[in-house]
Coordinates of C-alpha atoms in Angstrom, one line a residue:
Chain X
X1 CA 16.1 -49.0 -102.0
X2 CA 16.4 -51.2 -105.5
X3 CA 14.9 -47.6 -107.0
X4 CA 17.7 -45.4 -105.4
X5 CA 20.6 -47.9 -107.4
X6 CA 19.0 -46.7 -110.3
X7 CA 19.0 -42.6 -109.9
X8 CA 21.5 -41.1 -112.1
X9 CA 19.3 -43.5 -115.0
X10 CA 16.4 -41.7 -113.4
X11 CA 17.6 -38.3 -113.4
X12 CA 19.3 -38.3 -116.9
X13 CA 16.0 -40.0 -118.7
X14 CA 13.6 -37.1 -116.3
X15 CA 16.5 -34.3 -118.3
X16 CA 15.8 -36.2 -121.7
X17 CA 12.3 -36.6 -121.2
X18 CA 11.6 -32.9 -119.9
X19 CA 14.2 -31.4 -123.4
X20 CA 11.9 -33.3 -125.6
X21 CA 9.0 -32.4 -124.0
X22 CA 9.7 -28.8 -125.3
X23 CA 9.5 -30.6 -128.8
X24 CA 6.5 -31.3 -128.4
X25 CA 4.9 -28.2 -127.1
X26 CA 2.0 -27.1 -129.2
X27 CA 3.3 -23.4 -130.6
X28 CA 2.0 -20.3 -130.3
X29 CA 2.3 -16.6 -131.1
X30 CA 3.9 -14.7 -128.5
X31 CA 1.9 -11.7 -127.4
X32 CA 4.3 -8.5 -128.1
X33 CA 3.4 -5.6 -126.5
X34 CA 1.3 -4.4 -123.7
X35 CA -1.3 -6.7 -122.0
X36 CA -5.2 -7.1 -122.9
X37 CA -5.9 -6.1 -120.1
X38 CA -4.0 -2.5 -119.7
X39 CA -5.3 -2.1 -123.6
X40 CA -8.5 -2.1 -122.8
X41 CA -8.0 0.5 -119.7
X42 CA -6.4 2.3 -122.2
X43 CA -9.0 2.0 -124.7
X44 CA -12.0 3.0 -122.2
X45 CA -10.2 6.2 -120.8
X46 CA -11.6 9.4 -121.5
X47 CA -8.3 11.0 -122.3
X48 CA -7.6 9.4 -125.1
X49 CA -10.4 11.7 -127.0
X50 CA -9.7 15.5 -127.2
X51 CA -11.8 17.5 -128.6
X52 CA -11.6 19.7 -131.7
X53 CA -12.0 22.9 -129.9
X54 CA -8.8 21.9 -128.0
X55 CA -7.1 21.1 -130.8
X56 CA -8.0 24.0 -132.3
X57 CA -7.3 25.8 -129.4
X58 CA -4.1 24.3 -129.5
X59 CA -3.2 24.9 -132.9
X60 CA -4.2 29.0 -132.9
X61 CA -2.0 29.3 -129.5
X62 CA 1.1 27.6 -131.3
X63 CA 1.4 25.2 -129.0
X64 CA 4.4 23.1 -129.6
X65 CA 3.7 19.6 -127.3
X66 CA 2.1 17.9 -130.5
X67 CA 1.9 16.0 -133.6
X68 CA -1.1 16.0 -135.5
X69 CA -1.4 12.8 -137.8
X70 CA -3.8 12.3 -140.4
X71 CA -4.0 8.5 -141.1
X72 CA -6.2 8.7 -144.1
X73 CA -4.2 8.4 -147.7
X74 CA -2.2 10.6 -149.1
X75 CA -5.0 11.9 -151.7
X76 CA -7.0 13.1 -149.0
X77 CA -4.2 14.6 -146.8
X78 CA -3.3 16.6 -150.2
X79 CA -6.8 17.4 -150.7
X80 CA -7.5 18.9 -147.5
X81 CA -5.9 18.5 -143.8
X82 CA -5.2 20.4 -140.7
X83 CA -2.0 22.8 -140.5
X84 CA 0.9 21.2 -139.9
X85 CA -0.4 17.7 -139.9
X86 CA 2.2 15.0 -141.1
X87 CA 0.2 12.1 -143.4
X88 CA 0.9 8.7 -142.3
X89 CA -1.9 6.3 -144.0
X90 CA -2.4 3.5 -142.0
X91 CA -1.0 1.2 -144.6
X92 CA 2.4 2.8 -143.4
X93 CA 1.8 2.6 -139.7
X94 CA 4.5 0.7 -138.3
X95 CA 6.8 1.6 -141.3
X96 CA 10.5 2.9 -139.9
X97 CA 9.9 6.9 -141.0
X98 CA 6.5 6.6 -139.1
X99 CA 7.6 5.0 -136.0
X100 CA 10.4 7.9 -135.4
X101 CA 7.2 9.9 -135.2
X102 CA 4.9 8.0 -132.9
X103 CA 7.2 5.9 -130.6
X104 CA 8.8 8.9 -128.6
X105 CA 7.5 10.6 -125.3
X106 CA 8.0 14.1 -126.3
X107 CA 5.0 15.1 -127.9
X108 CA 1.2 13.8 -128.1
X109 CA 0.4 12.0 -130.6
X110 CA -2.8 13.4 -132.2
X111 CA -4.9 10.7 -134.6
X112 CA -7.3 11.5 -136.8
X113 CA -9.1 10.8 -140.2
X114 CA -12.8 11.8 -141.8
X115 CA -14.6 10.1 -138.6
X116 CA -12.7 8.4 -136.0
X117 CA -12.7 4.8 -137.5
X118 CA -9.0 4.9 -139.0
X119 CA -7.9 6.9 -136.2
X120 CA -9.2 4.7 -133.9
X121 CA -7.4 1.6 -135.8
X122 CA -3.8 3.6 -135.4
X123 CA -4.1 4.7 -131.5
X124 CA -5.1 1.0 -131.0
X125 CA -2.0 0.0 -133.1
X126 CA 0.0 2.2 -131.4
X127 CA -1.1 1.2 -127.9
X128 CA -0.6 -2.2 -128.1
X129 CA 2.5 -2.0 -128.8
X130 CA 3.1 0.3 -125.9
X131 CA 3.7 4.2 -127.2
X132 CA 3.4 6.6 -125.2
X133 CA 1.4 9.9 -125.4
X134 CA -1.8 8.7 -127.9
X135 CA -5.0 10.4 -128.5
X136 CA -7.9 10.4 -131.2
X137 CA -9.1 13.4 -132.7
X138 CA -13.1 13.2 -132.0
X139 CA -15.4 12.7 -134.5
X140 CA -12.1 13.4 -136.7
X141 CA -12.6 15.9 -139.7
X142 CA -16.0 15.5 -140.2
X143 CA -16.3 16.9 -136.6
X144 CA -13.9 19.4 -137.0
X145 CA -15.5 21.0 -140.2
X146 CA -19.3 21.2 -138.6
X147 CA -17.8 22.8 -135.2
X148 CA -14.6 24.6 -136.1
X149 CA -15.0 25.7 -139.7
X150 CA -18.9 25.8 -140.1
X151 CA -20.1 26.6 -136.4
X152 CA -23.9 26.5 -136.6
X153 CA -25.1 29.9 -135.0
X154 CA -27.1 28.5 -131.6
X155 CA -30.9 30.2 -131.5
X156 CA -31.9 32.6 -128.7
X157 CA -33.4 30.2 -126.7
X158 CA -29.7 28.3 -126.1
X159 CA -27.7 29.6 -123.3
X160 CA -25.1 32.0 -122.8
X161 CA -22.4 29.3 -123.1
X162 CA -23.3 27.9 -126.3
X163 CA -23.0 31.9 -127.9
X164 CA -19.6 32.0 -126.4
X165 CA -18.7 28.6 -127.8
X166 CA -19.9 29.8 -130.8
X167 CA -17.5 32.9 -131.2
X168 CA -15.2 31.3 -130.3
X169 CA -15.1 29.2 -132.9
X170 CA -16.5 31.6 -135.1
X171 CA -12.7 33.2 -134.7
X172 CA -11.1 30.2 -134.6
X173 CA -13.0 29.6 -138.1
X174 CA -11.8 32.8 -139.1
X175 CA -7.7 31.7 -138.6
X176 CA -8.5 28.9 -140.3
X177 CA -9.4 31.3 -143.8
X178 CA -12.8 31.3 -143.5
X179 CA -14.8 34.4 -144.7
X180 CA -17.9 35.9 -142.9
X181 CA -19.8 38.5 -144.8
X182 CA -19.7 40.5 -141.9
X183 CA -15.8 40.8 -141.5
X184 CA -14.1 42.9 -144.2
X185 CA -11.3 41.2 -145.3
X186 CA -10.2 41.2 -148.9
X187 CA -9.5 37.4 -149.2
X188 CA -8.5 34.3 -146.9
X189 CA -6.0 35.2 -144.3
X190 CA -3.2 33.5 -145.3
X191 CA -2.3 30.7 -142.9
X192 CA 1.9 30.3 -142.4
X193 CA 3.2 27.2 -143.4
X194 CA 5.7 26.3 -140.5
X195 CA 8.0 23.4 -140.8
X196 CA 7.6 19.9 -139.3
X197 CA 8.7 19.6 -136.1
X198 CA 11.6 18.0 -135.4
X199 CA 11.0 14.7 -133.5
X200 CA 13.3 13.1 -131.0
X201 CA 13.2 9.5 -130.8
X202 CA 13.5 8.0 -127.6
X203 CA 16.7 5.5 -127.8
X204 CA 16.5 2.1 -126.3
X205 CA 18.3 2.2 -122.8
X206 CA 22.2 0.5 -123.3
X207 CA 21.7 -3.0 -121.3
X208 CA 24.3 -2.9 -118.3
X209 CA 27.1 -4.9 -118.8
X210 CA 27.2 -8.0 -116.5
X211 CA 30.0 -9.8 -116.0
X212 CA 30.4 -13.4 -115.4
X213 CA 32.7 -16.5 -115.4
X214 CA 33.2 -19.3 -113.5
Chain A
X1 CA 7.4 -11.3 -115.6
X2 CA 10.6 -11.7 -115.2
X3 CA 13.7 -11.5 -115.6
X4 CA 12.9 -9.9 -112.3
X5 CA 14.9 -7.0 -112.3
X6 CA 15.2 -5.9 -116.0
X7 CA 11.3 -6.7 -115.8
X8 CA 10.8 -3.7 -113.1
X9 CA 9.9 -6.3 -110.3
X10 CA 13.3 -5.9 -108.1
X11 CA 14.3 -2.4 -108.2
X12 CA 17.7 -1.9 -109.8
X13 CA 19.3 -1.4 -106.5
X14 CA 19.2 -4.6 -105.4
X15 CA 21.1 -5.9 -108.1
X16 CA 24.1 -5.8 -106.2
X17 CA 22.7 -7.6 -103.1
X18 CA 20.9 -10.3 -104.8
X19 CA 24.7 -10.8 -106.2
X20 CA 26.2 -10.8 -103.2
X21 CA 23.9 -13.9 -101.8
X22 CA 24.4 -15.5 -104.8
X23 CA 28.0 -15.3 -104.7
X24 CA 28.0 -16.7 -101.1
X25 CA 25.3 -19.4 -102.2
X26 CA 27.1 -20.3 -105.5
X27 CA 31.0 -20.6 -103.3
X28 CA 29.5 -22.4 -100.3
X29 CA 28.2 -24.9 -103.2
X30 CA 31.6 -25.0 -104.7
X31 CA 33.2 -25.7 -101.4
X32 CA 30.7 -28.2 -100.3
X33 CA 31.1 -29.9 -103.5
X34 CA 34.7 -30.0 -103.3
X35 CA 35.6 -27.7 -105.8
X36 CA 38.2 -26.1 -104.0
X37 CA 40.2 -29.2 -104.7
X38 CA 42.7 -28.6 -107.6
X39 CA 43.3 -33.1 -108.5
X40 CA 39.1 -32.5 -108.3
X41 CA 39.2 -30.2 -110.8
X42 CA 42.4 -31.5 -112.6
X43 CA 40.6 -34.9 -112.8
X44 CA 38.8 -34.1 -115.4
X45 CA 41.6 -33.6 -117.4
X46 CA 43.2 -36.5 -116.3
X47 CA 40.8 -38.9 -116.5
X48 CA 39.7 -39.8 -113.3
X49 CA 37.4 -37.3 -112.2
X50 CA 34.6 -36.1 -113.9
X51 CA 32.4 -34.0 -111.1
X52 CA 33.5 -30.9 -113.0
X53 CA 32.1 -32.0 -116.6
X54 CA 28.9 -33.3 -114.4
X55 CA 27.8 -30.5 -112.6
X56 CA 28.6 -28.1 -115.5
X57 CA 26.6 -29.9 -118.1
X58 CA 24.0 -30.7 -115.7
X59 CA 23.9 -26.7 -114.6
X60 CA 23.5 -25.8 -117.8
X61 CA 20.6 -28.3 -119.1
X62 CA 18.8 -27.9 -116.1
X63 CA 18.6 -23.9 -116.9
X64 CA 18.2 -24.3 -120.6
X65 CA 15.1 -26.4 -119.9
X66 CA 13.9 -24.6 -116.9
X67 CA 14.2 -21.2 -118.7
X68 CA 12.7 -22.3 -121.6
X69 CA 10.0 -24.0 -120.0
X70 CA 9.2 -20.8 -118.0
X71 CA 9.3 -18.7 -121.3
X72 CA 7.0 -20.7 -123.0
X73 CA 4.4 -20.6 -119.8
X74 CA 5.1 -16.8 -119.7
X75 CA 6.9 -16.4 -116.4
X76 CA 10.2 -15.2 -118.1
X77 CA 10.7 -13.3 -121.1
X78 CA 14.0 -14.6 -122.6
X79 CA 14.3 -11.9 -125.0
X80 CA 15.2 -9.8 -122.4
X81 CA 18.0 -12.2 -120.9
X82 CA 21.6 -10.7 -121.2
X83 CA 23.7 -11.9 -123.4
X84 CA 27.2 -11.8 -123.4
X85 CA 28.3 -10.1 -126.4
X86 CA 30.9 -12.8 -128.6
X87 CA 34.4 -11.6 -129.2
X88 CA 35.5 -14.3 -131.1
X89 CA 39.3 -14.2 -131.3
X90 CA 39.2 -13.1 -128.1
X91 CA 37.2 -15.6 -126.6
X92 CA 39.4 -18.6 -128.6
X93 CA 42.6 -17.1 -127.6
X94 CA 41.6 -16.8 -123.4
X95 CA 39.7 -20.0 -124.0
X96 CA 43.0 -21.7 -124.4
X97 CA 45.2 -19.6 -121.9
X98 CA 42.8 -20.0 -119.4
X99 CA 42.3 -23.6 -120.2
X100 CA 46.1 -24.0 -120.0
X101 CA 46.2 -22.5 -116.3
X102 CA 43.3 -24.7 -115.3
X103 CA 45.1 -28.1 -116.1
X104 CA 48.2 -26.6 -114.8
X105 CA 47.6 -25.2 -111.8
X106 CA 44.0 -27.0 -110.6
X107 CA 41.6 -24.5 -110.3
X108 CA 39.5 -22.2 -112.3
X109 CA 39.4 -18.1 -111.1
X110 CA 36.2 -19.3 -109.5
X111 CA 36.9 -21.8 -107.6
X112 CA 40.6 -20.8 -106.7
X113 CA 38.6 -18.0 -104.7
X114 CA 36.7 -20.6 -103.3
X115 CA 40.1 -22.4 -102.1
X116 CA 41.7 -19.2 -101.0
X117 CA 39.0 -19.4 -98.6
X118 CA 40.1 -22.0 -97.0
X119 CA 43.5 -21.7 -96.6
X120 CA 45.0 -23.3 -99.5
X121 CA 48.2 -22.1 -100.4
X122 CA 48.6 -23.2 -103.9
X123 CA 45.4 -21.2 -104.4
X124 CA 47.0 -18.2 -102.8
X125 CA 49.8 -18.7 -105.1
X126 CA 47.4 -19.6 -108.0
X127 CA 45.7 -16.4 -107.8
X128 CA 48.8 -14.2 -107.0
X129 CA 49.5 -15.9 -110.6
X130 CA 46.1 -14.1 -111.8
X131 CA 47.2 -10.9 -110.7
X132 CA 50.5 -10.8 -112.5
X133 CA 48.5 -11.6 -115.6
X134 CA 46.1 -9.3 -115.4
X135 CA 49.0 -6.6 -114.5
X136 CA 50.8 -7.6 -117.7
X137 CA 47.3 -7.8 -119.5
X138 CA 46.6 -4.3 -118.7
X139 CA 50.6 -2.8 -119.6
X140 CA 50.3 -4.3 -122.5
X141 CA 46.8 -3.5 -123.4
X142 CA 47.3 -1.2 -126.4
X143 CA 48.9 -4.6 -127.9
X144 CA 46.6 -6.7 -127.6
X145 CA 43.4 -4.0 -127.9
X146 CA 43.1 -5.1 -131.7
X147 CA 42.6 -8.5 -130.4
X148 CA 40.4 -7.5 -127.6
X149 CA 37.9 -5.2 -128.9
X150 CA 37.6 -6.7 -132.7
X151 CA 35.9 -9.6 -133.9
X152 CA 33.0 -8.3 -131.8
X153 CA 29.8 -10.3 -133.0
X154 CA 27.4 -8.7 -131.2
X155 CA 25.3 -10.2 -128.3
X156 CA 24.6 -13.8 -130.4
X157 CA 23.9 -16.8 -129.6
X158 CA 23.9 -20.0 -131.8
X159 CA 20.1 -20.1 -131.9
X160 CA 20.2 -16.4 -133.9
X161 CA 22.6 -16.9 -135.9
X162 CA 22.4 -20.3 -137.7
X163 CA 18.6 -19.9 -137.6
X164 CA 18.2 -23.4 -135.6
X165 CA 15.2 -24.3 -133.6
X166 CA 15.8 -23.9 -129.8
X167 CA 14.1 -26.6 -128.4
X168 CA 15.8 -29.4 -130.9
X169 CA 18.9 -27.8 -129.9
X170 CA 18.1 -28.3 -126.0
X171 CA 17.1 -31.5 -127.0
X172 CA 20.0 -32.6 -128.8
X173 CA 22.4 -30.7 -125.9
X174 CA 20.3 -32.6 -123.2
X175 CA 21.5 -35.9 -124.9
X176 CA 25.2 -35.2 -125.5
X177 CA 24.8 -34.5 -121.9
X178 CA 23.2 -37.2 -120.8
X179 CA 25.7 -39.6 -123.1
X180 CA 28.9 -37.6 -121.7
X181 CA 27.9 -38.6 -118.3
X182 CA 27.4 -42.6 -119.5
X183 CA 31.1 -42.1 -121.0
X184 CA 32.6 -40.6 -117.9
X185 CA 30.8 -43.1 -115.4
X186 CA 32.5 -45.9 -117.8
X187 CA 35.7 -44.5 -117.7
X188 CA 35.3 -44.1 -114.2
X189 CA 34.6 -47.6 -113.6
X190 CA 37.6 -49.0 -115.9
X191 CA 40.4 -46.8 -114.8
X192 CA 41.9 -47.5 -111.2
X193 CA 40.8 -45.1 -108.7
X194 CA 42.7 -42.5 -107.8
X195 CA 42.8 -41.3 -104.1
X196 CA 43.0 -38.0 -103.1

């Protein structure tokens, strides 16, 4: 009963003692973003691959649901890149003009670079901090110029499939500008230049307002 | 986790509800505590009662520290507490009307609700007084808009915008605390008790 006397000295020194405890918590970074745990879900799905024949697919068909982004530097992009790609190097990842591009939900988000190593880099950026919509070219360009723009020609023992693969990216090859002695045209079909798309970003929902008082 | 709701744990919907307990929680509490008294509340203007400046400081570190705590072990992501957005002018000029009615007339709008409960009728008249001001508030809004919607600072708090370290600021808050109630008990015991 002598202890009870004592409680409000208890209770204020347990107040003190518990504030200054938070002094003397050891600090840390704060994880932003998504978990590990989701990232690496994320990170072992097979949809965040597509193929080049999609993309190619995609491209030839006009199809408007996605950006292609070539994270390699801007020497390369200029030297040689897909059609209406938009060049964000990694070094400018998370800069303000490149985040209107990747943090939205309207379109997918298409990575890529010379193999899938830079690519890779930016989806896992990207991820981790929780964007929606992200995918990695495969094998990147060096993939895309031995299937879409030089198809090897399968032999006659391959089957049927691999011969329709083949024209088809043959003709894909073709809208692309490349030449086949066998097709007569005068020079490289001339590809359109189309303008970038127009990205909406999505806006951060307005917090409700709560109201309070005593 | 959490904040539950903004954190996608308690759909939005509930909102309302989980109010609606807490409402009836937080004014039984009032009641029980004998908030609904006005000389309770008054007290602490007068001197002799200091219940009011001791459960509100008390309140408040206990939440700092809990929330804080449960931040740094992850439970709750203060970032994503509301906070209410700092009119300045605003907020000094109601800060003294309001503090004018409280000494006058015993209660704050809380806890006069708590008292019209019960059947007191200075509340009654107390909050009748509350309606006539927000009825002249809001006929004579277009006056005193300039003063209402400027000065707007945004949703700050101290900790943003002077830069100072939370948890010496909780720390230093914890022992004004802890001092005011020393003060306040030794007031207490020197001045002759007042009944009520």
């Amino acid at each position: 009963m002598k202890f009870l006397s004592n409680r409000y000295l208890i209770l204020g020194a347990i107040l003190i003692i518990l504030a200054g405890g938070l002094l003397l918590l050891p600090k840390y970074e704060k994880q932003e973003g998504i978990r590990s745990k989701q990232l690496l879900s994320h990170a072992i799905s097979p949809e965040r691959y597509i193929s080049t024949d999609d993309i190619s697919h995609k491209i030839i068909s006009q199809d408007p649901s996605f950006i292609l982004v070539d994270v390699r530097d801007e020497e390369s992009y200029n030297n040689y890149s897909l059609p209406n790609a938009i060049n964000i190097p990694l070094s400018k990842l998370l800069d303000e003009d490149s985040l209107t591009y990747l943090n939205q939900d309207q379109f997918d988000v298409v990575f890529y670079s010379n193999n899938t190593f830079l690519a890779d880099q930016a989806w896992m950026l990207c991820d981790r901090l929780g964007f929606k919509n992200l995918h990695v070219l495969k094998g990147g360009l060096n993939t895309w110029y031995t299937t879409i723009i030089n198809p090897t020609k399968p032999n006659e023992a391959m089957p049927e499939t691999e011969f329709k693969l083949y024209s088809t990216r043959k003709a894909a090859s073709m809208y692309y500008g490349v030449a086949y002695p066998d097709q007569n045209f005068g020079n490289d079909l001339p590809t359109t230049p189309e303008t970038p798309k127009k990205v909406v970003t999505v806006e951060k929902k307005k917090k409700r307002k709560a109201e309070g008082g005593c | 986790m959490g904040p539950l709701i903004p954190g996608g744990y308690i759909p939005l919907e509930w909102d309302s509800i989980i109010a609606i307990f807490i409402g009836i929680a937080f004014g039984f509490v009032l009641e029980a505590s004998g908030f609904s008294s006005s000389r309770k509340l008054a007290g602490v203007f007068y001197g002799y009662d200091f219940a009011v400046l001791k459960v509100f400081f008390t309140a408040a570190a206990v939440s700092v520290i809990g929330i804080y705590y449960m931040d740094y072990l992850g439970y709750l992501d203060i970032s994503k507490l509301y906070v209410h957005p700092t009119y300045l002018w605003g907020a000094i000029i109601g800060g003294i009307i309001m503090g004018a009615g409280f000494v006058t007339g015993g209660f704050c709008p809380g806890t006069s609700l708590c008292a019209v409960a019960i059947g007191k009728l200075d509340a009654w008249i107390y909050v009748f007084g509350i309606m006539v001001g927000v009825f002249i508030f809001s006929e004579l809004f277009n006056l005193f808009e300039p003063i209402y919607d400027g000065y707007n600072f945004g949703n700050i708090t101290l900790i943003d915008s002077f830069g100072w370290n939370p948890y010496w600021v909780i720390f230093i808050f914890t022992i004004i605390a802890v001092l005011a109630f020393g003060i306040a008990d030794l007031v207490r015991k020197k001045i002759k008790s007042v009944f009520y």
